[in-house]
Structures are given as C-alpha cells and as structure tokens.
Short mmCIF file of C-alpha atoms in Angstrom, two decimals:
data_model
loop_
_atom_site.label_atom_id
_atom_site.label_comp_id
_atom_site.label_asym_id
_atom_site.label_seq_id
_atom_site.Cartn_x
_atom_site.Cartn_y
_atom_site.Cartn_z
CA UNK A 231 36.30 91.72 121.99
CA UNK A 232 33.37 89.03 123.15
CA UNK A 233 30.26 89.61 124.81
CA UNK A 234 31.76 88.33 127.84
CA UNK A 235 34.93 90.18 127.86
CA UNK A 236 32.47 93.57 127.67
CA UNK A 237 30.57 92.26 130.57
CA UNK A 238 33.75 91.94 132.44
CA UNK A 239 35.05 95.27 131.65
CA UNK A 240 31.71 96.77 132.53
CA UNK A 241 31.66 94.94 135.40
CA UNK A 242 35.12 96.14 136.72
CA UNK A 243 34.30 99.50 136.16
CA UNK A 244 31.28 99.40 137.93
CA UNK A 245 33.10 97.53 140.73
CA UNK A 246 35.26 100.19 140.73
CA UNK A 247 32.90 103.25 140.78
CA UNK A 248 31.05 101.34 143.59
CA UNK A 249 33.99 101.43 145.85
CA UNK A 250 35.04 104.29 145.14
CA UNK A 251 31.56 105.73 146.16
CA UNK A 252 31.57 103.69 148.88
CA UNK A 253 35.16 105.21 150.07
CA UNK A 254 33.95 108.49 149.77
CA UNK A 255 30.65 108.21 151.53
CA UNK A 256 31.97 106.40 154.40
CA UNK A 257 33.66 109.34 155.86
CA UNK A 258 30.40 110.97 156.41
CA UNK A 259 29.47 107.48 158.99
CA UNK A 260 28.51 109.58 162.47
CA UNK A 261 30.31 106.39 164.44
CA UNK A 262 33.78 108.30 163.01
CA UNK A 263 33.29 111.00 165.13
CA UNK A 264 30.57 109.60 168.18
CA UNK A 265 33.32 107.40 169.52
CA UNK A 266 32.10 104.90 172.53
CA UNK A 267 29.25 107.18 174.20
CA UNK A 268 28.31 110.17 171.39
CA UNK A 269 24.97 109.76 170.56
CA UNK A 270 23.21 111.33 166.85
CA UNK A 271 19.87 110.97 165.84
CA UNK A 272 19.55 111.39 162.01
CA UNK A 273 15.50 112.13 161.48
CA UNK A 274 13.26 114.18 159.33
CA UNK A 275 10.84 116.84 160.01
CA UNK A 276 7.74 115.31 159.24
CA UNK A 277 8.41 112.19 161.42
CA UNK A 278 6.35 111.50 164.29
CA UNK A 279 8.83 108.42 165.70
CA UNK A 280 11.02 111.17 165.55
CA UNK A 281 9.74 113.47 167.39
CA UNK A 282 8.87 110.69 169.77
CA UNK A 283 12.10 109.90 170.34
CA UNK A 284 13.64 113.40 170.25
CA UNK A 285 11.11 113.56 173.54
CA UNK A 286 12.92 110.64 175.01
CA UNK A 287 15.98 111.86 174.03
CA UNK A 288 15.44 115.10 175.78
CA UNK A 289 13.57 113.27 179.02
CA UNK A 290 16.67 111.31 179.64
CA UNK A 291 18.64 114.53 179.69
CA UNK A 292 20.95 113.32 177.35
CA UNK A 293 23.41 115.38 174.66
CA UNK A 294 22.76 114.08 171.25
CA UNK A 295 23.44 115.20 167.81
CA UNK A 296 20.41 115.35 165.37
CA UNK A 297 21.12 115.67 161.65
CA UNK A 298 17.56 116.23 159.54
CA UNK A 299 18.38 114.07 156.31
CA UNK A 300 16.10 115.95 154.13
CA UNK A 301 17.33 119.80 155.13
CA UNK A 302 20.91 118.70 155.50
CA UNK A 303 23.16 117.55 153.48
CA UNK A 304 25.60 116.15 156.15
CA UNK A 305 22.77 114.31 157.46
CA UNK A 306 21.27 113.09 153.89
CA UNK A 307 24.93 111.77 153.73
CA UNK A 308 24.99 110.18 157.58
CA UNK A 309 21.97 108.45 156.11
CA UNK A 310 23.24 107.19 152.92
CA UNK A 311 27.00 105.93 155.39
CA UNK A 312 24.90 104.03 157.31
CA UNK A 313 22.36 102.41 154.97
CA UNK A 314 19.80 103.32 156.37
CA UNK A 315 16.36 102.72 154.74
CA UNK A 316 14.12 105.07 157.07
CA UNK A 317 13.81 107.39 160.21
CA UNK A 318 14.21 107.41 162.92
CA UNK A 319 17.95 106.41 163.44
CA UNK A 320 20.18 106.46 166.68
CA UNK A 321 23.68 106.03 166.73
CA UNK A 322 24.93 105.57 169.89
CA UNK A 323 28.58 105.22 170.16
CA UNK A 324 29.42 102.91 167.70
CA UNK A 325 25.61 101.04 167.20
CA UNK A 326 23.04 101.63 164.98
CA UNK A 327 19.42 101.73 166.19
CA UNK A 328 17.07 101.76 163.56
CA UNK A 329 13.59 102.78 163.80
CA UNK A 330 11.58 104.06 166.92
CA UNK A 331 13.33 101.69 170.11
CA UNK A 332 13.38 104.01 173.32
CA UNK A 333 13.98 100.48 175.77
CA UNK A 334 16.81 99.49 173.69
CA UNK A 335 17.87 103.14 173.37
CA UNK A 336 18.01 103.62 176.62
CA UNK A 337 20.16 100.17 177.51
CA UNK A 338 22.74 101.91 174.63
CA UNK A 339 22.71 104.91 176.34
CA UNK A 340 23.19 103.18 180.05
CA UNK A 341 25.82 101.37 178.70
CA UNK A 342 28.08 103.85 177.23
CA UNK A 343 28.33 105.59 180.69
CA UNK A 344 25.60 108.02 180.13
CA UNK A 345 23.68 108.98 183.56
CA UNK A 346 20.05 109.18 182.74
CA UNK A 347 17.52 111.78 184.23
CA UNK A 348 14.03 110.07 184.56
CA UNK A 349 10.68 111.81 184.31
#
C-alpha cells in the first residue's frame, strides 16, 4: 500500500473515532434536558466569576442547575458537550453563555419566561 493510501486509512479511522466520540459525548449536552427555560451553570470551585454569578443567580431568585466540572464527572462531561474552554458557563434553555455576563444573563433568563426577584 502507498504512503497516501496509509494516510487515508489513518485518516478514516480517526474520522471515525472522532465521531464516534463526538456521538457519545453529546448526550451529556445540558440543552438535552434544560429545554426552553432550564437554566445550569457548569463552574469550578476555585472560580471567583463563578461565585459572582452564582450570587446573581441566587439574587434573581432563580432555579438553576450547577454542575462543578472538576468534582463531577457529569459536569467535566457538560463541559467537554459544549466546548467549552473555561468557567463560568450558563446554559439557559437552549443558549450558551460563556464567561461572567450577568446583563445578558439576565435578558436569557427574562426571555425564557423566568420572573426575576430584584435586590
């Protein structure tokens, strides 16, 4: 076989692996179960824009999910669905927030019905 005929086998299989990983980790995506208005906040302990925005979170009275993505392997995997690159990370219904955006948070959370409780 030629060089090139080994670099398109390898490539297939790698093709392959890749969506097949991709497949798998894809059912661990928090918009399959958040529908239009559940909110989840994957974070990490050490975070201070996470903790910033698990106050905000909390001051609009809100119900939100938060997976940790170092302690928890559901949320490492959230993390990993969503290609994410760092924390924090709001999903609100079916968008992605990434990084510390209370305004734009709260329009999300407005806008999928949620009634807010201001401080």
């Amino acid at each position: 076989m030629s060089g090139k005929a080994w670099l398109l086998v390898l490539a297939a299989l790698l093709g392959g692996f890749y969506l097949k990983y991709q497949q798998r980790i894809s059912q661990y995506d928090p918009r399959n179960s958040t529908g239009a208005d559940g909110i989840v906040m994957l974070s990490a302990e050490w975070c201070g824009y996470c903790k910033a925005l698990r106050l905000e979170l909390d001051g609009m009275g809100v119900d939100y999910r938060e997976l940790d993505i170092e302690t928890s392997e559901e949320g490492e995997l959230a993390f990993q669905a969503v290609r994410a690159r760092g924390v924090p990370v709001l999903i609100v219904g079916q968008e992605i927030i990434r990084g510390y955006d209370p305004g734009r948070a709260r329009e999300l959370i407005r806008a999928a019905g949620h009634t807010l409780t201001e401080r």
